[in-house]
Short mmCIF file of C-alpha atoms in Angstrom, two decimals:
data_model
loop_
_atom_site.label_atom_id
_atom_site.label_comp_id
_atom_site.label_asym_id
_atom_site.label_seq_id
_atom_site.Cartn_x
_atom_site.Cartn_y
_atom_site.Cartn_z
CA UNK A 1 34.11 0.87 -12.99
CA UNK A 2 31.52 -1.61 -14.31
CA UNK A 3 30.03 -4.04 -11.90
CA UNK A 4 31.19 -7.63 -12.34
CA UNK A 5 28.44 -10.23 -11.99
CA UNK A 6 29.46 -13.02 -9.66
CA UNK A 7 28.11 -16.49 -10.50
CA UNK A 8 27.78 -19.23 -7.89
CA UNK A 9 30.86 -21.41 -7.47
CA UNK A 10 29.17 -24.52 -8.83
CA UNK A 11 27.95 -22.86 -12.04
CA UNK A 12 30.06 -23.02 -15.18
CA UNK A 13 31.09 -19.73 -16.82
CA UNK A 14 28.52 -18.37 -19.22
CA UNK A 15 25.70 -20.31 -17.59
CA UNK A 16 22.42 -18.56 -16.89
CA UNK A 17 20.27 -19.33 -13.92
CA UNK A 18 16.56 -18.73 -14.11
CA UNK A 19 15.49 -16.37 -11.36
CA UNK A 20 12.45 -17.85 -9.59
CA UNK A 21 9.54 -15.59 -8.82
CA UNK A 22 9.39 -14.42 -5.24
CA UNK A 23 7.11 -15.98 -2.65
CA UNK A 24 5.30 -12.65 -2.36
CA UNK A 25 4.51 -12.68 -6.09
CA UNK A 26 3.28 -16.27 -5.99
CA UNK A 27 0.99 -15.69 -3.00
CA UNK A 28 -0.32 -12.44 -4.47
CA UNK A 29 -1.09 -14.15 -7.78
CA UNK A 30 -2.66 -17.13 -5.99
CA UNK A 31 -5.09 -14.94 -4.06
CA UNK A 32 -6.13 -13.05 -7.19
CA UNK A 33 -6.45 -16.29 -9.17
CA UNK A 34 -8.69 -17.71 -6.43
CA UNK A 35 -10.98 -14.68 -6.67
CA UNK A 36 -11.05 -14.98 -10.47
CA UNK A 37 -11.94 -18.68 -10.35
CA UNK A 38 -14.69 -18.04 -7.81
CA UNK A 39 -16.17 -15.33 -10.00
CA UNK A 40 -16.00 -17.56 -13.09
CA UNK A 41 -17.90 -20.25 -11.17
CA UNK A 42 -20.50 -17.64 -10.27
CA UNK A 43 -20.73 -16.68 -13.93
CA UNK A 44 -21.30 -20.31 -14.91
CA UNK A 45 -24.05 -20.63 -12.31
CA UNK A 46 -25.56 -17.38 -13.55
CA UNK A 47 -25.67 -18.72 -17.09
CA UNK A 48 -27.71 -21.71 -15.88
CA UNK A 49 -30.38 -19.54 -14.23
CA UNK A 50 -33.55 -18.68 -16.18
CA UNK A 51 -33.43 -15.24 -17.80
CA UNK A 52 -34.94 -12.20 -16.17
CA UNK A 53 -38.50 -11.39 -17.27
CA UNK A 54 -38.56 -8.63 -19.87
CA UNK A 55 -39.26 -5.14 -18.61
CA UNK A 56 -42.81 -3.83 -18.98
CA UNK A 57 -43.41 -0.14 -19.74
CA UNK A 58 -46.99 1.15 -20.27
CA UNK A 59 -47.23 3.32 -23.37
CA UNK A 60 -48.90 6.12 -21.41
CA UNK A 61 -46.02 6.17 -18.92
CA UNK A 62 -43.45 6.18 -21.72
CA UNK A 63 -45.19 9.03 -23.56
CA UNK A 64 -45.37 11.09 -20.37
CA UNK A 65 -41.64 10.58 -19.68
CA UNK A 66 -40.78 11.62 -23.26
CA UNK A 67 -42.87 14.77 -23.07
CA UNK A 68 -41.28 15.68 -19.73
CA UNK A 69 -37.80 14.79 -21.01
CA UNK A 70 -37.26 12.65 -17.92
CA UNK A 71 -33.52 11.96 -18.16
CA UNK A 72 -33.51 9.90 -14.97
CA UNK A 73 -35.54 7.21 -16.70
CA UNK A 74 -34.65 7.76 -20.37
CA UNK A 75 -31.71 8.77 -22.51
CA UNK A 76 -32.10 11.10 -25.50
CA UNK A 77 -29.67 11.21 -28.44
CA UNK A 78 -30.03 13.15 -31.67
CA UNK A 79 -28.90 11.18 -34.74
CA UNK A 80 -28.56 12.33 -38.35
CA UNK A 81 -29.92 9.00 -39.61
CA UNK A 82 -32.08 6.21 -38.21
CA UNK A 83 -29.99 3.36 -36.68
CA UNK A 84 -32.64 0.79 -37.72
CA UNK A 85 -35.28 0.55 -40.43
CA UNK A 86 -38.58 2.02 -39.21
CA UNK A 87 -40.65 -0.02 -41.64
CA UNK A 88 -39.41 -3.35 -40.23
CA UNK A 89 -41.77 -3.28 -37.21
CA UNK A 90 -44.51 -5.89 -36.96
CA UNK A 91 -48.27 -5.35 -36.53
CA UNK A 92 -48.07 -5.19 -32.73
CA UNK A 93 -45.30 -2.61 -32.87
CA UNK A 94 -47.28 -0.67 -35.47
CA UNK A 95 -50.23 -0.43 -33.07
CA UNK A 96 -47.87 0.76 -30.32
CA UNK A 97 -46.35 3.32 -32.68
CA UNK A 98 -49.81 4.65 -33.52
CA UNK A 99 -50.76 5.02 -29.86
CA UNK A 100 -47.43 6.70 -29.00
CA UNK A 101 -47.82 9.06 -31.95
CA UNK A 102 -51.27 9.98 -30.72
CA UNK A 103 -50.06 10.63 -27.17
CA UNK A 104 -47.01 12.61 -28.41
CA UNK A 105 -48.98 14.65 -30.90
CA UNK A 106 -47.15 13.18 -33.88
CA UNK A 107 -48.12 11.19 -36.95
CA UNK A 108 -47.49 7.47 -37.18
CA UNK A 109 -44.79 8.11 -39.79
CA UNK A 110 -42.82 10.11 -37.21
CA UNK A 111 -42.55 7.16 -34.82
CA UNK A 112 -40.44 4.00 -35.23
CA UNK A 113 -40.24 1.32 -32.55
CA UNK A 114 -37.63 -1.44 -32.27
CA UNK A 115 -38.34 -3.89 -29.49
CA UNK A 116 -36.93 -7.30 -28.50
CA UNK A 117 -37.17 -9.35 -25.35
CA UNK A 118 -34.41 -11.70 -24.18
CA UNK A 119 -35.64 -14.40 -26.59
CA UNK A 120 -35.52 -11.95 -29.51
CA UNK A 121 -39.31 -11.66 -29.99
CA UNK A 122 -40.94 -8.35 -30.80
CA UNK A 123 -44.29 -7.78 -29.21
CA UNK A 124 -46.65 -5.48 -27.36
CA UNK A 125 -48.81 -6.78 -24.52
CA UNK A 126 -52.31 -5.68 -23.60
CA UNK A 127 -52.98 -5.72 -19.88
CA UNK A 128 -56.61 -5.68 -18.65
CA UNK A 129 -57.76 -2.71 -16.62
CA UNK A 130 -60.80 -2.67 -14.39
CA UNK A 131 -63.61 -0.48 -15.69
CA UNK A 132 -61.88 0.45 -18.93
CA UNK A 133 -60.09 -0.74 -22.04
CA UNK A 134 -56.89 -2.76 -21.69
CA UNK A 135 -53.58 -0.93 -21.20
CA UNK A 136 -50.98 -1.34 -23.95
CA UNK A 137 -47.42 -1.79 -22.68
CA UNK A 138 -44.02 -2.49 -24.17
CA UNK A 139 -42.53 -5.69 -22.87
CA UNK A 140 -38.82 -6.21 -23.63
CA UNK A 141 -35.83 -4.07 -24.51
CA UNK A 142 -36.86 -1.29 -26.85
CA UNK A 143 -35.54 1.65 -28.81
CA UNK A 144 -37.83 4.44 -29.98
CA UNK A 145 -37.13 6.80 -32.88
CA UNK A 146 -38.96 10.13 -33.17
CA UNK A 147 -38.55 12.05 -36.40
CA UNK A 148 -37.52 15.68 -35.96
CA UNK A 149 -37.13 18.26 -38.73
CA UNK A 150 -33.67 17.25 -39.96
CA UNK A 151 -32.73 14.32 -37.74
CA UNK A 152 -34.00 11.58 -35.45
CA UNK A 153 -34.35 11.51 -31.68
CA UNK A 154 -33.32 8.14 -30.20
CA UNK A 155 -35.01 7.29 -26.89
CA UNK A 156 -33.87 4.36 -24.70
CA UNK A 157 -34.42 3.32 -21.08
CA UNK A 158 -31.53 4.55 -18.95
CA UNK A 159 -31.04 1.27 -17.01
CA UNK A 160 -30.89 -0.53 -20.34
CA UNK A 161 -28.18 1.90 -21.49
CA UNK A 162 -25.81 0.98 -18.70
CA UNK A 163 -26.65 -2.58 -17.77
CA UNK A 164 -28.98 -4.21 -20.20
CA UNK A 165 -28.18 -7.74 -19.05
CA UNK A 166 -27.09 -9.59 -15.94
CA UNK A 167 -23.83 -10.49 -17.69
CA UNK A 168 -22.82 -6.85 -17.79
CA UNK A 169 -23.74 -6.47 -14.16
CA UNK A 170 -21.64 -9.50 -13.36
CA UNK A 171 -18.68 -8.03 -15.26
CA UNK A 172 -18.87 -4.86 -13.20
CA UNK A 173 -19.14 -6.92 -10.01
CA UNK A 174 -16.10 -8.94 -11.04
CA UNK A 175 -14.03 -5.81 -11.68
CA UNK A 176 -15.09 -4.20 -8.42
CA UNK A 177 -14.34 -7.34 -6.40
CA UNK A 178 -10.93 -7.68 -8.07
CA UNK A 179 -10.09 -4.08 -7.22
CA UNK A 180 -11.28 -4.61 -3.65
CA UNK A 181 -9.13 -7.74 -3.34
CA UNK A 182 -5.92 -6.05 -4.54
CA UNK A 183 -5.01 -4.41 -1.19
CA UNK A 184 -6.19 -7.48 0.73
CA UNK A 185 -4.05 -9.78 -1.41
CA UNK A 186 -1.10 -7.40 -1.09
CA UNK A 187 -1.27 -7.32 2.72
CA UNK A 188 -1.85 -11.08 2.94
CA UNK A 189 1.09 -11.90 0.65
CA UNK A 190 3.36 -9.40 2.41
CA UNK A 191 2.63 -10.81 5.87
CA UNK A 192 3.37 -14.34 4.69
CA UNK A 193 6.51 -13.55 2.70
CA UNK A 194 8.24 -11.17 5.14
CA UNK A 195 9.20 -13.92 7.66
CA UNK A 196 10.80 -15.90 4.84
CA UNK A 197 12.75 -12.82 3.73
CA UNK A 198 14.06 -12.25 7.27
CA UNK A 199 14.87 -15.94 7.54
CA UNK A 200 16.86 -15.83 4.27
CA UNK A 201 18.72 -12.70 5.42
CA UNK A 202 19.64 -14.43 8.68
CA UNK A 203 20.89 -17.51 6.82
CA UNK A 204 23.03 -15.33 4.55
CA UNK A 205 24.42 -13.45 7.56
CA UNK A 206 25.30 -16.74 9.24
CA UNK A 207 27.14 -17.87 6.12
CA UNK A 208 29.22 -14.71 6.25
CA UNK A 209 29.75 -14.55 10.01
CA UNK A 210 28.98 -17.38 12.48
CA UNK A 211 28.80 -14.73 15.21
CA UNK A 212 25.89 -12.93 13.56
CA UNK A 213 22.85 -12.18 15.73
CA UNK A 214 20.33 -15.06 15.61
CA UNK A 215 17.18 -14.24 13.64
CA UNK A 216 14.10 -13.02 15.48
CA UNK A 217 11.44 -14.33 13.12
CA UNK A 218 7.74 -14.22 13.93
CA UNK A 219 4.98 -15.50 11.70
CA UNK A 220 3.10 -18.76 11.15
CA UNK A 221 3.87 -21.66 13.47
CA UNK A 222 5.91 -23.44 10.80
CA UNK A 223 8.12 -20.38 10.31
CA UNK A 224 8.69 -20.00 14.05
CA UNK A 225 9.66 -23.67 14.31
CA UNK A 226 12.12 -23.27 11.44
CA UNK A 227 13.56 -20.14 13.07
CA UNK A 228 14.01 -21.95 16.38
CA UNK A 229 15.77 -24.83 14.63
CA UNK A 230 17.95 -22.31 12.80
CA UNK A 231 18.88 -20.61 16.08
CA UNK A 232 19.84 -23.93 17.64
CA UNK A 233 21.96 -24.79 14.62
CA UNK A 234 23.64 -21.40 14.77
CA UNK A 235 24.44 -21.82 18.46
CA UNK A 236 25.98 -25.23 17.80
CA UNK A 237 28.06 -23.81 14.96
CA UNK A 238 29.20 -20.92 17.12
CA UNK A 239 30.15 -23.31 19.91
CA UNK A 240 32.03 -25.52 17.44
CA UNK A 241 33.96 -22.60 15.95
CA UNK A 242 34.70 -21.16 19.40
CA UNK A 243 35.99 -24.49 20.72
CA UNK A 244 38.26 -25.06 17.72
CA UNK A 245 39.52 -21.48 17.80
CA UNK A 246 40.27 -21.62 21.51
CA UNK A 247 42.05 -24.94 21.07
CA UNK A 248 44.13 -23.52 18.21
CA UNK A 249 44.99 -20.44 20.26
CA UNK A 250 45.91 -22.54 23.29
CA UNK A 251 48.22 -24.75 21.24
CA UNK A 252 49.90 -21.73 19.66
CA UNK A 253 50.27 -20.06 23.04
CA UNK A 254 51.83 -23.15 24.59
CA UNK A 255 54.33 -23.40 21.75
CA UNK A 256 55.82 -20.01 22.57
CA UNK A 257 57.54 -21.24 25.72
CA UNK A 258 59.50 -24.14 24.16
CA UNK A 259 60.35 -21.93 21.19
CA UNK A 260 61.78 -19.33 23.56
CA UNK A 261 63.89 -21.99 25.29
CA UNK A 262 65.03 -23.33 21.93
CA UNK A 263 66.07 -19.87 20.76
CA UNK A 264 68.05 -19.38 23.99
CA UNK A 265 69.90 -22.67 23.57
CA UNK A 266 70.79 -21.86 19.97
CA UNK A 267 73.09 -19.16 21.22
CA UNK A 268 75.57 -21.84 22.35
CA UNK A 269 75.78 -23.51 18.91
CA UNK A 270 78.39 -22.77 16.24
CA UNK A 271 77.64 -19.80 13.97
CA UNK A 272 76.97 -21.87 10.82
CA UNK A 273 74.42 -24.15 12.47
CA UNK A 274 72.95 -21.35 14.55
CA UNK A 275 72.01 -19.20 11.54
CA UNK A 276 69.97 -21.90 9.81
CA UNK A 277 68.25 -23.08 12.97
CA UNK A 278 67.53 -19.52 14.09
CA UNK A 279 65.73 -18.92 10.81
CA UNK A 280 63.62 -22.02 11.43
CA UNK A 281 62.77 -20.83 14.92
CA UNK A 282 61.89 -17.36 13.62
CA UNK A 283 59.55 -18.92 11.07
CA UNK A 284 57.86 -21.01 13.75
CA UNK A 285 57.46 -17.93 15.96
CA UNK A 286 55.86 -16.08 13.03
CA UNK A 287 53.44 -18.97 12.55
CA UNK A 288 52.57 -18.89 16.24
CA UNK A 289 51.92 -15.14 16.12
CA UNK A 290 49.74 -15.54 13.03
CA UNK A 291 47.82 -18.37 14.65
CA UNK A 292 47.17 -16.31 17.78
CA UNK A 293 46.11 -13.41 15.57
CA UNK A 294 43.64 -15.64 13.71
CA UNK A 295 42.28 -16.97 17.00
CA UNK A 296 41.73 -13.43 18.31
CA UNK A 297 39.99 -12.41 15.09
CA UNK A 298 37.57 -15.33 15.26
CA UNK A 299 36.80 -15.09 18.97
CA UNK A 300 36.99 -11.47 20.11
CA UNK A 301 34.06 -9.10 19.40
CA UNK A 302 34.61 -6.22 17.01
CA UNK A 303 34.93 -2.66 18.26
CA UNK A 304 32.49 -1.24 15.74
CA UNK A 305 32.24 2.46 15.05
CA UNK A 306 31.14 4.67 12.18
CA UNK A 307 34.09 5.31 9.83
CA UNK A 308 34.88 6.28 6.24
CA UNK A 309 36.43 3.30 4.45
CA UNK A 310 37.99 5.26 1.59
CA UNK A 311 39.99 7.40 4.01
CA UNK A 312 41.13 4.29 5.87
CA UNK A 313 42.35 2.78 2.59
CA UNK A 314 44.28 5.90 1.64
CA UNK A 315 45.83 6.03 5.12
CA UNK A 316 46.99 2.40 4.88
CA UNK A 317 48.47 3.04 1.43
CA UNK A 318 50.24 6.21 2.60
CA UNK A 319 51.78 4.36 5.56
CA UNK A 320 53.24 1.73 3.23
CA UNK A 321 54.38 4.33 0.69
CA UNK A 322 56.41 6.04 3.42
CA UNK A 323 58.45 2.83 3.77
CA UNK A 324 59.30 2.85 0.07
CA UNK A 325 56.54 0.50 -1.10
CA UNK A 326 55.05 1.13 -4.57
CA UNK A 327 51.49 1.50 -3.33
CA UNK A 328 48.80 4.03 -4.28
CA UNK A 329 45.09 4.34 -3.53
CA UNK A 330 42.07 6.47 -4.40
CA UNK A 331 38.48 6.66 -3.21
CA UNK A 332 35.86 7.50 -5.84
CA UNK A 333 32.92 7.69 -3.41
CA UNK A 334 32.12 8.43 0.21
CA UNK A 335 31.95 4.99 1.85
CA UNK A 336 30.64 5.07 5.42
CA UNK A 337 30.62 1.70 7.19
CA UNK A 338 30.18 0.36 10.71
CA UNK A 339 33.41 -1.46 11.47
CA UNK A 340 36.45 -1.97 13.63
CA UNK A 341 39.06 0.54 12.37
CA UNK A 342 42.02 -1.48 13.64
CA UNK A 343 40.85 -4.75 12.10
CA UNK A 344 39.84 -3.15 8.79
CA UNK A 345 43.16 -1.34 8.47
CA UNK A 346 44.91 -4.61 9.24
CA UNK A 347 42.93 -6.26 6.43
CA UNK A 348 43.80 -3.52 3.92
CA UNK A 349 47.46 -3.38 4.92
CA UNK A 350 47.82 -7.14 4.53
CA UNK A 351 46.35 -7.12 1.01
CA UNK A 352 48.39 -4.08 -0.05
CA UNK A 353 51.59 -5.66 1.26
CA UNK A 354 50.88 -8.97 -0.47
CA UNK A 355 50.17 -7.21 -3.74
CA UNK A 356 53.39 -5.20 -3.53
CA UNK A 357 55.52 -8.22 -2.62
CA UNK A 358 54.29 -10.49 -5.40
CA UNK A 359 53.01 -7.92 -7.90
CA UNK A 360 55.77 -5.29 -7.56
CA UNK A 361 53.30 -2.40 -7.86
CA UNK A 362 49.82 -1.94 -6.39
CA UNK A 363 46.94 0.44 -7.03
CA UNK A 364 43.77 0.31 -4.92
CA UNK A 365 40.42 1.93 -5.67
CA UNK A 366 37.36 2.25 -3.41
CA UNK A 367 33.89 2.68 -4.91
CA UNK A 368 30.21 2.13 -4.21
CA UNK A 369 28.04 -0.65 -5.64
CA UNK A 370 24.49 -0.09 -4.41
CA UNK A 371 24.54 -0.64 -0.64
CA UNK A 372 28.03 -2.17 -0.64
CA UNK A 373 31.47 -0.61 -0.36
CA UNK A 374 33.92 -2.22 -2.80
CA UNK A 375 37.72 -1.99 -2.74
CA UNK A 376 39.71 -3.37 -5.68
CA UNK A 377 43.42 -3.90 -5.02
CA UNK A 378 45.23 -4.53 -8.33
CA UNK A 379 48.83 -5.62 -8.70
CA UNK A 380 51.02 -6.24 -11.75
CA UNK A 381 52.24 -9.70 -10.86
CA UNK A 382 51.74 -13.01 -12.68
CA UNK A 383 48.40 -13.78 -11.00
CA UNK A 384 47.42 -17.19 -9.64
CA UNK A 385 45.93 -20.36 -11.15
CA UNK A 386 42.11 -19.96 -11.19
CA UNK A 387 41.58 -23.23 -9.31
CA UNK A 388 43.71 -21.88 -6.44
CA UNK A 389 41.65 -18.71 -5.94
CA UNK A 390 39.72 -20.22 -3.01
CA UNK A 391 42.33 -22.55 -1.59
CA UNK A 392 44.70 -19.68 -0.77
CA UNK A 393 42.24 -18.61 1.94
CA UNK A 394 42.64 -21.93 3.77
CA UNK A 395 44.76 -21.75 6.94
CA UNK A 396 48.44 -22.63 6.42
CA UNK A 397 47.97 -23.08 2.67
CA UNK A 398 50.84 -21.62 0.67
CA UNK A 399 50.50 -21.19 -3.07
CA UNK A 400 54.18 -21.70 -3.83
CA UNK A 401 55.89 -24.37 -1.76
CA UNK A 402 59.27 -23.14 -2.97
CA UNK A 403 58.86 -19.56 -1.77
CA UNK A 404 61.65 -18.24 0.38
CA UNK A 405 61.10 -17.51 4.03
CA UNK A 406 61.51 -13.82 3.27
CA UNK A 407 58.40 -13.77 1.04
CA UNK A 408 56.56 -16.97 1.73
CA UNK A 409 54.78 -15.97 4.92
CA UNK A 410 53.02 -18.44 7.18
CA UNK A 411 49.97 -19.19 5.06
CA UNK A 412 47.59 -17.50 7.51
CA UNK A 413 47.52 -13.94 6.18
CA UNK A 414 44.65 -14.40 3.72
CA UNK A 415 42.74 -16.52 6.24
CA UNK A 416 42.89 -13.64 8.69
CA UNK A 417 41.89 -11.17 5.96
CA UNK A 418 38.79 -13.13 4.97
CA UNK A 419 37.86 -13.72 8.60
CA UNK A 420 37.95 -9.96 9.25
CA UNK A 421 35.89 -9.20 6.15
CA UNK A 422 33.24 -11.80 6.96
CA UNK A 423 33.04 -10.62 10.55
CA UNK A 424 31.96 -7.27 9.06
CA UNK A 425 29.33 -8.95 6.86
CA UNK A 426 31.51 -8.76 3.74
CA UNK A 427 34.00 -10.94 1.90
CA UNK A 428 37.30 -11.06 0.02
CA UNK A 429 37.81 -12.70 -3.38
CA UNK A 430 40.77 -13.08 -5.75
CA UNK A 431 40.51 -12.98 -9.55
CA UNK A 432 43.06 -12.62 -12.33
CA UNK A 433 42.91 -9.40 -14.30
CA UNK A 434 42.40 -9.47 -18.06
CA UNK A 435 45.95 -8.67 -19.15
CA UNK A 436 48.25 -9.13 -16.21
CA UNK A 437 48.09 -9.12 -12.46
CA UNK A 438 45.78 -10.14 -9.64
CA UNK A 439 42.76 -8.33 -8.22
CA UNK A 440 41.79 -8.68 -4.58
CA UNK A 441 38.22 -7.43 -4.10
CA UNK A 442 36.96 -6.50 -0.65
CA UNK A 443 33.22 -5.94 -0.08
CA UNK A 444 31.79 -4.43 3.11
CA UNK A 445 28.12 -3.44 3.63
CA UNK A 446 27.59 0.30 3.88
CA UNK A 447 26.18 1.70 7.10
CA UNK A 448 22.42 2.38 7.00
CA UNK A 449 21.54 6.04 6.57
CA UNK A 450 20.69 7.56 9.92
CA UNK A 451 21.62 4.34 11.75
CA UNK A 452 23.99 3.88 14.63
CA UNK A 453 27.04 1.73 14.88
CA UNK A 454 27.29 -0.93 17.49
#
C-alpha cells in the first residue's frame, strides 16, 4: 500500500513546504566557509608580498647533474619536437648554451635554453670567483633542450616541475587544510546539533504523550537551560492533566451512587414511564463507565511488553467475527511493538466495532512504514465531513446528534482510542476513502531491534 504523505493541519492541500537545512549542515558549512575565507585572506596577503628571488644554478653544477642523470634534482623527458624555438634565445642565453655544450661534449646547435625569471626577463648572471674567472649561472626558471639523434631531451628543475610558484604551494596548502578540517568540522557540528535533535525528539514525544520521560539533554549552557525549562513545563502539564483527569474520574465515580438509587426507585413506577426513564439511566451509566475508563487510560501507567501487533489485530477481528460481525483483518508484515496488550486490543476492538456499526462491513490491514507500524481499518459507510475528522476525538462529542441510543454511544470511545495510541507514542486519524467509506489509521512506533520493553 503506498504511503500517504500527511501535511500539517494548518497547510492547505497541495501546498509545499520548503524543508530547511539541518543545524548540523549549517554548522558544518559554516566551519568550512570560515576556513576558506581565512585561506583566501592569506592568499591576498601573499599576493602583496614581494616575489621570491629567482633561483640561481651554476652552469657547471647543471652540467654535472645532467651527465649524472640526477633525477632528484632534474626531470628528463624525451620529446619528438622542441616545445619552444631554440633560435629565440638572447645573447646571454647563447653564451650559456655555448658553455653548457662545451661541458656536455655537444655542439652549440645541440643546446637550446629557455629561461625567465618572475618578471619575465631572460638572462645569465656572472658571479665573481676569487682567484679565477667569474662563474656563469642561470638565474630564473629555465628549460633546457638537448638534441638527440631523432628527438629532443627536455631538462627542467624538479622543484620547478611540482611547485614553480608560491601560488601553487598555497593551493596545495589550502587543499590539505580543508581535508584536515573535514573531520574536525564534522565532530564540531555533530556535538552542537545532537542536543537540539534530542530536544526536538523530546518535544515531539511530549506532544504525543504528556507522560513521556522528560528529556535528559546535555550540551552548551543555553541548551541545558532550555532543557530545564522544558522539563518544568512538562511537569506542569503533567500535573494539570493529572488533576483534571482525577477530578473527572471522581465526579464520574460519585455519580454512580445516585444513579444506582435512581434505578432502584424506577422499579416502583408504571411500566410505560419506567421503560423510557430506565433507558436514560442506562445511558448515563454508560457515560459514567466511559468517563472512568478514560480517566484510567490517562492516569494509570501502561503494562508494556513485547508483542506482535498484527497478531493482536487478527485476534480482535476474530473475536468480533465470532459474534456475527462482518469484520476481517490481515497482517502484511511482522510488527513487533512495546505496548500494553489489553489497552491496544481495546483500541483495535473499539475501532473495528465502530466501523462495523456505521460502515456495515470492515476490513483491517497491518503493515510497516519505516520504523512505524500502521493499521488501516476501512469500512463501507458514508464517511464523515472532512471538517469533523478531528472534532470526533473530543470528549463527549457526537457526530450525529440524532443517533439512537443503540448506536450513538457516549461520545468518549474515540477519545479513549486516541489517548491509548498517544500513550504508546502513536496516533489515530480519520480520513474518507476515495470512493466510499471511512479509514481509521493507527500508527504505533515499532520496538527497537534488540531492545527491551519497559
